[in-house]
Every structure is written in structure tokens, then in C-alpha cells.
PDB file of C-alpha atoms in Angstrom:
ATOM      1  CA  MET A   1      49.889 -18.864   5.324  1.00  0.00           C
ATOM      2  CA  ALA A   2      52.173 -21.558   6.320  1.00  0.00           C
ATOM      3  CA  GLU A   3      53.237 -24.034   3.264  1.00  0.00           C
ATOM      4  CA  THR A   4      51.568 -27.574   3.393  1.00  0.00           C
ATOM      5  CA  ALA A   5      54.048 -30.275   4.724  1.00  0.00           C
ATOM      6  CA  ARG A   6      55.766 -32.383   2.098  1.00  0.00           C
ATOM      7  CA  PRO A   7      53.273 -35.395   1.282  1.00  0.00           C
ATOM      8  CA  THR A   8      54.063 -38.636   2.086  1.00  0.00           C
ATOM      9  CA  HIS A   9      53.881 -41.321  -0.537  1.00  0.00           C
ATOM     10  CA  PRO A  10      51.438 -42.924  -1.456  1.00  0.00           C
ATOM     11  CA  LEU A  11      49.604 -39.662  -2.173  1.00  0.00           C
ATOM     12  CA  THR A  12      46.550 -38.279  -3.637  1.00  0.00           C
ATOM     13  CA  THR A  13      46.785 -36.118  -6.696  1.00  0.00           C
ATOM     14  CA  ASP A  14      45.198 -33.352  -4.902  1.00  0.00           C
ATOM     15  CA  GLU A  15      47.886 -33.532  -2.344  1.00  0.00           C
ATOM     16  CA  ALA A  16      50.476 -33.489  -5.201  1.00  0.00           C
ATOM     17  CA  TRP A  17      49.213 -30.692  -6.949  1.00  0.00           C
ATOM     18  CA  ALA A  18      48.525 -28.792  -3.710  1.00  0.00           C
ATOM     19  CA  PHE A  19      52.380 -28.902  -2.893  1.00  0.00           C
ATOM     20  CA  THR A  20      53.402 -28.327  -6.485  1.00  0.00           C
ATOM     21  CA  ALA A  21      51.516 -25.160  -6.631  1.00  0.00           C
ATOM     22  CA  GLU A  22      52.747 -23.955  -3.612  1.00  0.00           C
ATOM     23  CA  ARG A  23      56.234 -24.446  -4.680  1.00  0.00           C
ATOM     24  CA  ALA A  24      55.957 -23.592  -8.537  1.00  0.00           C
ATOM     25  CA  SER A  25      58.922 -21.003  -8.730  1.00  0.00           C
ATOM     26  CA  ALA A  26      60.955 -23.969  -7.317  1.00  0.00           C
ATOM     27  CA  THR A  27      59.717 -26.734  -9.825  1.00  0.00           C
ATOM     28  CA  THR A  28      60.534 -28.565 -12.792  1.00  0.00           C
ATOM     29  CA  PHE A  29      58.772 -30.801 -14.838  1.00  0.00           C
ATOM     30  CA  PHE A  30      60.520 -33.690 -16.939  1.00  0.00           C
ATOM     31  CA  PHE A  31      58.968 -35.745 -19.838  1.00  0.00           C
ATOM     32  CA  ASP A  32      59.887 -38.223 -21.873  1.00  0.00           C
ATOM     33  CA  PHE A  33      58.961 -38.016 -25.393  1.00  0.00           C
ATOM     34  CA  ASP A  34      57.677 -41.231 -27.315  1.00  0.00           C
ATOM     35  CA  GLY A  35      54.533 -42.741 -25.498  1.00  0.00           C
ATOM     36  CA  VAL A  36      54.108 -39.506 -23.266  1.00  0.00           C
ATOM     37  CA  LEU A  37      53.766 -36.752 -25.331  1.00  0.00           C
ATOM     38  CA  SER A  38      53.610 -38.493 -28.496  1.00  0.00           C
ATOM     39  CA  PRO A  39      52.093 -41.946 -29.214  1.00  0.00           C
ATOM     40  CA  VAL A  40      54.332 -44.670 -30.084  1.00  0.00           C
ATOM     41  CA  THR A  41      54.567 -45.203 -33.977  1.00  0.00           C
ATOM     42  CA  GLU A  42      55.641 -47.838 -36.362  1.00  0.00           C
ATOM     43  CA  ASP A  43      57.890 -45.100 -38.253  1.00  0.00           C
ATOM     44  CA  PRO A  44      59.919 -43.227 -35.746  1.00  0.00           C
ATOM     45  CA  ASP A  45      60.037 -40.215 -37.945  1.00  0.00           C
ATOM     46  CA  ALA A  46      56.293 -40.046 -38.027  1.00  0.00           C
ATOM     47  CA  SER A  47      55.719 -39.367 -34.185  1.00  0.00           C
ATOM     48  CA  GLN A  48      54.373 -35.946 -33.247  1.00  0.00           C
ATOM     49  CA  PRO A  49      53.209 -34.649 -29.939  1.00  0.00           C
ATOM     50  CA  VAL A  50      49.483 -34.881 -29.408  1.00  0.00           C
ATOM     51  CA  PRO A  51      47.877 -31.610 -30.435  1.00  0.00           C
ATOM     52  CA  GLU A  52      47.292 -30.086 -27.094  1.00  0.00           C
ATOM     53  CA  VAL A  53      50.648 -30.722 -25.874  1.00  0.00           C
ATOM     54  CA  LEU A  54      52.467 -27.918 -27.082  1.00  0.00           C
ATOM     55  CA  GLY A  55      49.769 -25.319 -25.566  1.00  0.00           C
ATOM     56  CA  VAL A  56      49.823 -27.104 -22.105  1.00  0.00           C
ATOM     57  CA  LEU A  57      53.734 -27.033 -22.171  1.00  0.00           C
ATOM     58  CA  GLU A  58      53.766 -23.291 -22.875  1.00  0.00           C
ATOM     59  CA  ARG A  59      51.429 -22.579 -20.074  1.00  0.00           C
ATOM     60  CA  LEU A  60      53.347 -24.968 -17.674  1.00  0.00           C
ATOM     61  CA  ALA A  61      56.662 -23.371 -18.621  1.00  0.00           C
ATOM     62  CA  GLU A  62      54.932 -19.826 -17.836  1.00  0.00           C
ATOM     63  CA  SER A  63      53.760 -21.180 -14.034  1.00  0.00           C
ATOM     64  CA  VAL A  64      56.954 -23.239 -13.131  1.00  0.00           C
ATOM     65  CA  ALA A  65      60.656 -22.890 -12.938  1.00  0.00           C
ATOM     66  CA  ARG A  66      61.295 -25.242 -15.498  1.00  0.00           C
ATOM     67  CA  VAL A  67      59.951 -27.602 -18.159  1.00  0.00           C
ATOM     68  CA  ALA A  68      62.317 -29.985 -19.983  1.00  0.00           C
ATOM     69  CA  ILE A  69      62.276 -32.981 -22.109  1.00  0.00           C
ATOM     70  CA  VAL A  70      64.467 -35.894 -21.613  1.00  0.00           C
ATOM     71  CA  SER A  71      64.452 -38.211 -24.619  1.00  0.00           C
ATOM     72  CA  ALA A  72      66.207 -40.902 -26.452  1.00  0.00           C
ATOM     73  CA  ARG A  73      65.368 -38.659 -29.538  1.00  0.00           C
ATOM     74  CA  PRO A  74      68.313 -36.517 -30.986  1.00  0.00           C
ATOM     75  CA  VAL A  75      68.260 -32.643 -30.114  1.00  0.00           C
ATOM     76  CA  SER A  76      67.556 -32.217 -33.729  1.00  0.00           C
ATOM     77  CA  PHE A  77      64.407 -34.060 -33.925  1.00  0.00           C
ATOM     78  CA  LEU A  78      62.827 -32.417 -30.513  1.00  0.00           C
ATOM     79  CA  ARG A  79      63.677 -28.999 -31.845  1.00  0.00           C
ATOM     80  CA  SER A  80      61.737 -29.900 -34.932  1.00  0.00           C
ATOM     81  CA  ARG A  81      58.739 -30.652 -32.986  1.00  0.00           C
ATOM     82  CA  PHE A  82      58.944 -28.349 -30.238  1.00  0.00           C
ATOM     83  CA  GLU A  83      60.512 -25.305 -32.196  1.00  0.00           C
ATOM     84  CA  THR A  84      57.805 -22.646 -30.902  1.00  0.00           C
ATOM     85  CA  LEU A  85      58.500 -23.399 -27.491  1.00  0.00           C
ATOM     86  CA  GLY A  86      61.257 -20.948 -26.195  1.00  0.00           C
ATOM     87  CA  ASN A  87      61.112 -21.791 -22.751  1.00  0.00           C
ATOM     88  CA  VAL A  88      61.480 -25.571 -22.514  1.00  0.00           C
ATOM     89  CA  ASP A  89      65.016 -27.354 -22.349  1.00  0.00           C
ATOM     90  CA  LEU A  90      65.614 -30.243 -24.301  1.00  0.00           C
ATOM     91  CA  HIS A  91      67.782 -33.145 -23.450  1.00  0.00           C
ATOM     92  CA  GLY A  92      68.290 -35.611 -26.211  1.00  0.00           C
ATOM     93  CA  LEU A  93      69.864 -39.288 -26.640  1.00  0.00           C
ATOM     94  CA  TYR A  94      69.541 -39.695 -22.763  1.00  0.00           C
ATOM     95  CA  GLY A  95      71.471 -36.473 -21.838  1.00  0.00           C
ATOM     96  CA  LEU A  96      74.163 -36.761 -24.230  1.00  0.00           C
ATOM     97  CA  GLU A  97      72.945 -33.796 -26.134  1.00  0.00           C
ATOM     98  CA  VAL A  98      71.393 -30.598 -24.293  1.00  0.00           C
ATOM     99  CA  TRP A  99      69.477 -27.799 -26.038  1.00  0.00           C
ATOM    100  CA  HIS A 100      69.224 -24.882 -23.524  1.00  0.00           C
ATOM    101  CA  ASP A 101      69.232 -20.992 -24.089  1.00  0.00           C
ATOM    102  CA  GLY A 102      69.541 -21.282 -27.888  1.00  0.00           C
ATOM    103  CA  GLN A 103      72.630 -23.951 -28.091  1.00  0.00           C
ATOM    104  CA  VAL A 104      73.275 -27.354 -28.236  1.00  0.00           C
ATOM    105  CA  VAL A 105      76.087 -28.687 -26.019  1.00  0.00           C
ATOM    106  CA  THR A 106      77.102 -32.265 -26.761  1.00  0.00           C
ATOM    107  CA  GLU A 107      78.855 -34.588 -24.418  1.00  0.00           C
ATOM    108  CA  PRO A 108      82.653 -34.748 -25.514  1.00  0.00           C
ATOM    109  CA  ALA A 109      83.100 -38.144 -24.695  1.00  0.00           C
ATOM    110  CA  ALA A 110      80.639 -39.144 -27.144  1.00  0.00           C
ATOM    111  CA  LEU A 111      81.573 -37.238 -30.209  1.00  0.00           C
ATOM    112  CA  ASP A 112      84.615 -39.955 -31.135  1.00  0.00           C
ATOM    113  CA  PHE A 113      81.974 -42.415 -31.680  1.00  0.00           C
ATOM    114  CA  VAL A 114      80.107 -40.863 -34.510  1.00  0.00           C
ATOM    115  CA  PRO A 115      81.984 -42.760 -37.170  1.00  0.00           C
ATOM    116  CA  THR A 116      81.705 -45.687 -35.197  1.00  0.00           C
ATOM    117  CA  MET A 117      77.958 -45.257 -35.226  1.00  0.00           C
ATOM    118  CA  ALA A 118      77.759 -44.665 -38.862  1.00  0.00           C
ATOM    119  CA  ASP A 119      79.234 -47.947 -39.746  1.00  0.00           C
ATOM    120  CA  LEU A 120      77.317 -49.643 -37.449  1.00  0.00           C
ATOM    121  CA  ALA A 121      74.174 -48.374 -39.051  1.00  0.00           C
ATOM    122  CA  ASP A 122      75.320 -49.502 -42.453  1.00  0.00           C
ATOM    123  CA  SER A 123      76.313 -52.856 -41.314  1.00  0.00           C
ATOM    124  CA  ALA A 124      72.901 -52.979 -39.593  1.00  0.00           C
ATOM    125  CA  ARG A 125      71.158 -52.531 -42.776  1.00  0.00           C
ATOM    126  CA  ALA A 126      73.031 -55.004 -44.724  1.00  0.00           C
ATOM    127  CA  GLU A 127      73.082 -57.999 -41.887  1.00  0.00           C
ATOM    128  CA  LEU A 128      69.790 -57.549 -40.270  1.00  0.00           C
ATOM    129  CA  PRO A 129      66.003 -58.689 -41.989  1.00  0.00           C
ATOM    130  CA  ALA A 130      64.945 -55.959 -44.074  1.00  0.00           C
ATOM    131  CA  GLU A 131      61.886 -55.424 -41.774  1.00  0.00           C
ATOM    132  CA  ILE A 132      64.001 -54.305 -39.071  1.00  0.00           C
ATOM    133  CA  LEU A 133      64.047 -50.112 -38.919  1.00  0.00           C
ATOM    134  CA  VAL A 134      67.485 -48.729 -38.530  1.00  0.00           C
ATOM    135  CA  GLU A 135      67.443 -45.394 -36.719  1.00  0.00           C
ATOM    136  CA  PHE A 136      70.943 -43.857 -37.150  1.00  0.00           C
ATOM    137  CA  LYS A 137      70.913 -41.056 -34.558  1.00  0.00           C
ATOM    138  CA  ARG A 138      74.713 -39.687 -34.921  1.00  0.00           C
ATOM    139  CA  LEU A 139      75.874 -40.607 -31.505  1.00  0.00           C
ATOM    140  CA  SER A 140      73.447 -43.868 -31.370  1.00  0.00           C
ATOM    141  CA  VAL A 141      71.866 -46.407 -33.515  1.00  0.00           C
ATOM    142  CA  ALA A 142      68.230 -47.832 -32.737  1.00  0.00           C
ATOM    143  CA  LEU A 143      67.225 -51.154 -34.045  1.00  0.00           C
ATOM    144  CA  HIS A 144      63.428 -50.995 -34.178  1.00  0.00           C
ATOM    145  CA  TYR A 145      61.673 -54.432 -34.370  1.00  0.00           C
ATOM    146  CA  ARG A 146      57.763 -53.400 -33.774  1.00  0.00           C
ATOM    147  CA  THR A 147      56.700 -54.111 -37.425  1.00  0.00           C
ATOM    148  CA  ALA A 148      58.702 -57.551 -37.014  1.00  0.00           C
ATOM    149  CA  PRO A 149      58.541 -58.952 -33.736  1.00  0.00           C
ATOM    150  CA  ASP A 150      59.226 -62.115 -34.600  1.00  0.00           C
ATOM    151  CA  HIS A 151      62.792 -61.115 -35.235  1.00  0.00           C
ATOM    152  CA  ALA A 152      63.330 -60.043 -31.400  1.00  0.00           C
ATOM    153  CA  ARG A 153      65.886 -62.479 -30.605  1.00  0.00           C
ATOM    154  CA  THR A 154      67.901 -62.064 -33.706  1.00  0.00           C
ATOM    155  CA  VAL A 155      68.230 -58.473 -33.293  1.00  0.00           C
ATOM    156  CA  GLU A 156      69.034 -58.657 -29.736  1.00  0.00           C
ATOM    157  CA  ARG A 157      71.600 -61.242 -30.523  1.00  0.00           C
ATOM    158  CA  TRP A 158      73.381 -59.009 -33.290  1.00  0.00           C
ATOM    159  CA  ALA A 159      73.165 -55.976 -30.693  1.00  0.00           C
ATOM    160  CA  HIS A 160      75.031 -57.992 -28.124  1.00  0.00           C
ATOM    161  CA  GLU A 161      77.595 -59.201 -30.382  1.00  0.00           C
ATOM    162  CA  GLN A 162      78.155 -55.489 -31.872  1.00  0.00           C
ATOM    163  CA  ALA A 163      78.322 -54.207 -28.398  1.00  0.00           C
ATOM    164  CA  GLU A 164      80.912 -56.728 -27.188  1.00  0.00           C
ATOM    165  CA  ARG A 165      83.018 -56.172 -30.470  1.00  0.00           C
ATOM    166  CA  LEU A 166      82.838 -52.149 -30.574  1.00  0.00           C
ATOM    167  CA  GLY A 167      82.917 -51.811 -26.566  1.00  0.00           C
ATOM    168  CA  LEU A 168      79.212 -50.031 -26.775  1.00  0.00           C
ATOM    169  CA  ARG A 169      76.359 -50.205 -24.407  1.00  0.00           C
ATOM    170  CA  ILE A 170      72.748 -51.365 -24.952  1.00  0.00           C
ATOM    171  CA  GLN A 171      69.557 -49.780 -23.896  1.00  0.00           C
ATOM    172  CA  HIS A 172      66.447 -51.504 -23.894  1.00  0.00           C
ATOM    173  CA  GLY A 173      63.213 -49.945 -24.852  1.00  0.00           C
ATOM    174  CA  ARG A 174      59.739 -50.945 -26.188  1.00  0.00           C
ATOM    175  CA  MET A 175      60.161 -53.157 -29.300  1.00  0.00           C
ATOM    176  CA  VAL A 176      63.560 -51.469 -29.725  1.00  0.00           C
ATOM    177  CA  VAL A 177      67.345 -52.083 -28.871  1.00  0.00           C
ATOM    178  CA  GLU A 178      69.651 -49.278 -29.069  1.00  0.00           C
ATOM    179  CA  LEU A 179      73.378 -49.083 -29.272  1.00  0.00           C
ATOM    180  CA  LYS A 180      75.358 -46.264 -27.712  1.00  0.00           C
ATOM    181  CA  PRO A 181      78.813 -45.023 -26.634  1.00  0.00           C
ATOM    182  CA  PRO A 182      80.130 -46.094 -23.312  1.00  0.00           C
ATOM    183  CA  VAL A 183      79.444 -43.076 -21.861  1.00  0.00           C
ATOM    184  CA  ASP A 184      77.977 -42.828 -18.254  1.00  0.00           C
ATOM    185  CA  GLN A 185      75.020 -40.685 -19.154  1.00  0.00           C
ATOM    186  CA  ASP A 186      71.218 -41.860 -18.767  1.00  0.00           C
ATOM    187  CA  LYS A 187      67.966 -40.158 -17.700  1.00  0.00           C
ATOM    188  CA  GLY A 188      68.427 -40.916 -14.159  1.00  0.00           C
ATOM    189  CA  MET A 189      71.715 -38.980 -14.066  1.00  0.00           C
ATOM    190  CA  VAL A 190      69.897 -36.114 -16.214  1.00  0.00           C
ATOM    191  CA  ILE A 191      67.331 -36.050 -13.440  1.00  0.00           C
ATOM    192  CA  THR A 192      69.926 -36.329 -10.503  1.00  0.00           C
ATOM    193  CA  GLU A 193      71.476 -32.974 -11.869  1.00  0.00           C
ATOM    194  CA  GLY A 194      68.314 -31.166 -12.964  1.00  0.00           C
ATOM    195  CA  VAL A 195      66.809 -31.442  -9.291  1.00  0.00           C
ATOM    196  CA  ARG A 196      70.106 -30.446  -7.595  1.00  0.00           C
ATOM    197  CA  ASN A 197      68.753 -26.950  -6.705  1.00  0.00           C
ATOM    198  CA  ALA A 198      64.772 -27.694  -7.010  1.00  0.00           C
ATOM    199  CA  GLY A 199      62.373 -27.959  -4.330  1.00  0.00           C
ATOM    200  CA  CYS A 200      59.720 -30.148  -6.310  1.00  0.00           C
ATOM    201  CA  ALA A 201      59.938 -32.193  -9.511  1.00  0.00           C
ATOM    202  CA  TRP A 202      57.760 -34.430 -11.486  1.00  0.00           C
ATOM    203  CA  TYR A 203      58.837 -36.910 -14.301  1.00  0.00           C
ATOM    204  CA  PHE A 204      56.664 -38.504 -16.916  1.00  0.00           C
ATOM    205  CA  GLY A 205      58.025 -41.655 -18.394  1.00  0.00           C
ATOM    206  CA  ASP A 206      56.545 -44.882 -20.244  1.00  0.00           C
ATOM    207  CA  ASP A 207      59.541 -47.282 -20.687  1.00  0.00           C
ATOM    208  CA  MET A 208      62.274 -49.006 -18.584  1.00  0.00           C
ATOM    209  CA  SER A 209      64.936 -46.024 -19.027  1.00  0.00           C
ATOM    210  CA  ASP A 210      62.433 -43.957 -17.098  1.00  0.00           C
ATOM    211  CA  VAL A 211      62.514 -45.769 -14.175  1.00  0.00           C
ATOM    212  CA  LYS A 212      65.935 -44.597 -13.359  1.00  0.00           C
ATOM    213  CA  ALA A 213      64.542 -41.169 -13.651  1.00  0.00           C
ATOM    214  CA  PHE A 214      61.751 -42.112 -10.867  1.00  0.00           C
ATOM    215  CA  ASP A 215      64.820 -43.631  -8.983  1.00  0.00           C
ATOM    216  CA  ALA A 216      66.620 -40.313  -8.998  1.00  0.00           C
ATOM    217  CA  LEU A 217      63.521 -38.788  -7.702  1.00  0.00           C
ATOM    218  CA  ARG A 218      63.663 -40.881  -4.756  1.00  0.00           C
ATOM    219  CA  ALA A 219      67.027 -40.295  -4.095  1.00  0.00           C
ATOM    220  CA  ARG A 220      66.639 -36.580  -3.747  1.00  0.00           C
ATOM    221  CA  GLU A 221      63.811 -37.144  -1.544  1.00  0.00           C
ATOM    222  CA  ALA A 222      65.850 -39.368   0.679  1.00  0.00           C
ATOM    223  CA  VAL A 223      68.657 -36.766   1.255  1.00  0.00           C
ATOM    224  CA  ASP A 224      66.305 -33.581   1.372  1.00  0.00           C
ATOM    225  CA  PRO A 225      63.613 -33.546   3.498  1.00  0.00           C
ATOM    226  CA  ALA A 226      62.225 -30.569   1.767  1.00  0.00           C
ATOM    227  CA  PHE A 227      62.174 -32.047  -1.719  1.00  0.00           C
ATOM    228  CA  PHE A 228      59.176 -33.833  -3.294  1.00  0.00           C
ATOM    229  CA  GLY A 229      59.128 -35.720  -6.398  1.00  0.00           C
ATOM    230  CA  MET A 230      56.322 -36.927  -8.047  1.00  0.00           C
ATOM    231  CA  ALA A 231      57.046 -40.179 -10.858  1.00  0.00           C
ATOM    232  CA  VAL A 232      54.404 -40.420 -13.350  1.00  0.00           C
ATOM    233  CA  ALA A 233      53.756 -43.648 -15.514  1.00  0.00           C
ATOM    234  CA  VAL A 234      51.900 -43.762 -19.065  1.00  0.00           C
ATOM    235  CA  ALA A 235      50.265 -46.995 -19.390  1.00  0.00           C
ATOM    236  CA  ASN A 236      51.155 -49.274 -22.123  1.00  0.00           C
ATOM    237  CA  PRO A 237      51.126 -52.990 -23.306  1.00  0.00           C
ATOM    238  CA  GLU A 238      54.808 -53.311 -23.611  1.00  0.00           C
ATOM    239  CA  THR A 239      56.432 -52.181 -20.605  1.00  0.00           C
ATOM    240  CA  GLY A 240      53.560 -50.665 -18.765  1.00  0.00           C
ATOM    241  CA  ALA A 241      53.335 -52.930 -15.571  1.00  0.00           C
ATOM    242  CA  GLU A 242      57.007 -52.672 -14.894  1.00  0.00           C
ATOM    243  CA  VAL A 243      56.857 -48.817 -15.299  1.00  0.00           C
ATOM    244  CA  SER A 244      53.861 -48.400 -13.427  1.00  0.00           C
ATOM    245  CA  SER A 245      54.723 -50.438 -10.313  1.00  0.00           C
ATOM    246  CA  ALA A 246      58.008 -48.097  -9.991  1.00  0.00           C
ATOM    247  CA  ALA A 247      55.492 -44.574 -10.113  1.00  0.00           C
ATOM    248  CA  ASP A 248      53.377 -42.731  -8.034  1.00  0.00           C
ATOM    249  CA  LEU A 249      50.839 -42.286 -10.631  1.00  0.00           C
ATOM    250  CA  THR A 250      49.518 -43.961 -13.973  1.00  0.00           C
ATOM    251  CA  LEU A 251      48.109 -42.194 -16.613  1.00  0.00           C
ATOM    252  CA  GLU A 252      46.431 -44.023 -19.788  1.00  0.00           C
ATOM    253  CA  SER A 253      47.777 -42.268 -22.798  1.00  0.00           C
ATOM    254  CA  PRO A 254      49.518 -38.983 -23.997  1.00  0.00           C
ATOM    255  CA  HIS A 255      46.127 -37.526 -24.515  1.00  0.00           C
ATOM    256  CA  ALA A 256      45.250 -38.311 -20.836  1.00  0.00           C
ATOM    257  CA  VAL A 257      49.004 -36.692 -19.920  1.00  0.00           C
ATOM    258  CA  ALA A 258      47.797 -33.347 -21.628  1.00  0.00           C
ATOM    259  CA  ALA A 259      44.327 -33.388 -19.888  1.00  0.00           C
ATOM    260  CA  PHE A 260      46.044 -33.850 -16.654  1.00  0.00           C
ATOM    261  CA  LEU A 261      48.468 -30.945 -17.056  1.00  0.00           C
ATOM    262  CA  THR A 262      45.580 -28.832 -17.924  1.00  0.00           C
ATOM    263  CA  GLU A 263      43.545 -29.747 -14.925  1.00  0.00           C
ATOM    264  CA  GLY A 264      46.462 -29.435 -12.765  1.00  0.00           C
ATOM    265  CA  LEU A 265      47.407 -25.885 -13.811  1.00  0.00           C
ATOM    266  CA  ARG A 266      44.025 -24.645 -12.680  1.00  0.00           C
ATOM    267  CA  ARG A 267      45.622 -24.983  -9.120  1.00  0.00           C
ATOM    268  CA  PHE A 268      48.104 -22.282  -9.781  1.00  0.00           C
TER     269      PHE A 268
END
């Protein structure tokens, strides 16, 4: 039987799943963690994938070529949440760390900044309001103001001053500002590399950093008429409108993501 022609955007969910099921052996599914597989929490350390996620990711990994999580979280954190999943690749810190086949590979250019980030975290705790949660990630520092939104401008100003002083880069997110090394690495670059040999790929994201991943799928479609990419946004009141406008489909929550995948797997 002839394969279904690549669907044209905009498209229906049925068209997307039909094309994916036919090309399962050449398909990769990419997921952000916070806001996609787990609800966003006031305390980042408290985040857990919704209960349905582990089982559905395991089944998905058995059905397609590859499943990967691409997150701002360190690989160590992701491993603690997905340690039972042996066939899921983990890209931490926007791809500066990668867990694949039982090993962690760290971008060498970022390692020199570990002492800088440790000192920066100490400075943030000493200089910023006590309500700001400072998350030290070894290769980056995230400044969370979710519980103190009135301090957003203070955090933004301080972060920009430190970035200029230390030659760092800034990544904005949902009620968070992150300082990271001046290394060319982001989610879009992870996806660009990850789909190089794929025939089909899906990406699920909820934040502005995920738009670069959506763009990477579009770029691959533009140069490869046989490739199909599906960008899925997870709605939220903070970045939802901007992210959803860049996606093919919007889901309401991490629970909806798990239900959507469960339903889709019935096509395989």
C-alpha cells in the first residue's frame, strides 16, 4: 500500500497521526519537561511528571525510533524523574548535557564556567530579595520570581548586569531568568541535529525557548520534502498565546499531553 503523502500545514490531528504511524521507525518525539510532562511548581525541586507520563513514554519508546526530553533542567534532575525509562534520551541545560546509552556527555566549552556559576549563585542569594529562588544548575543559574512577581524588574536588571559583567547569556522563561555560558547551544540546535536523519518528528513545548525547536522542525521541512514535523504547544497563562501561535496544535495541560499520546498510540 502506498504511503500517505506528507500532510500540509494546517492539518488535522488524524492526518498527523496517520503519517506518523506509517513512519514510526523513522520518527522521533521530543518533549520539554516543565509545563509539558510536569505541572510548573513554585519549588522547582518539587516538580514531578504526571503519573500517566512514565507509562505512555515507555510505550511510545517501544513504538518509534526515538524519544527524547529536551529541558533546561540538568541531566541529574531528569534522571531522577525518569530513571525507570531505559530508552529515553535526556538533553539537559538546553543541550549542554546529554544522557544517551548510559553516559552523560557535557559540552566541553561550558565546563570552564562551573566556578563562575557557583559564585554567581552565591551572589544572587546575597544580593537579591529573599523571596527570589536561586537555582544553581552547575552550568547555569536560574532566578525564579514566581512567588514574588513584584520583583520581576529587579531580577531582570540584576541578571542583565551580571551577564554584561561576566560575559554570560540570558534565557527568559516562565517567571524565571536564567544566566548561562556564552556557548552556542539551545533547544533549536538540539532539534536540528536530532532530526538530521529522521523522517518525522514531534516537539511538545510550553515556553519561549521551545519556539526555537518549533522553528527547527519548520526549517527541516523546508529543505526536505519527505520530512514531517509537528509542533505542539501546551497552554499556560504566562507564555501560552505566543507559544501556541507558533505551534500546529495546542493541548491544555501535562495530563492532556499524556491522554493525547495514549490516544495516538492506538494508531500504531
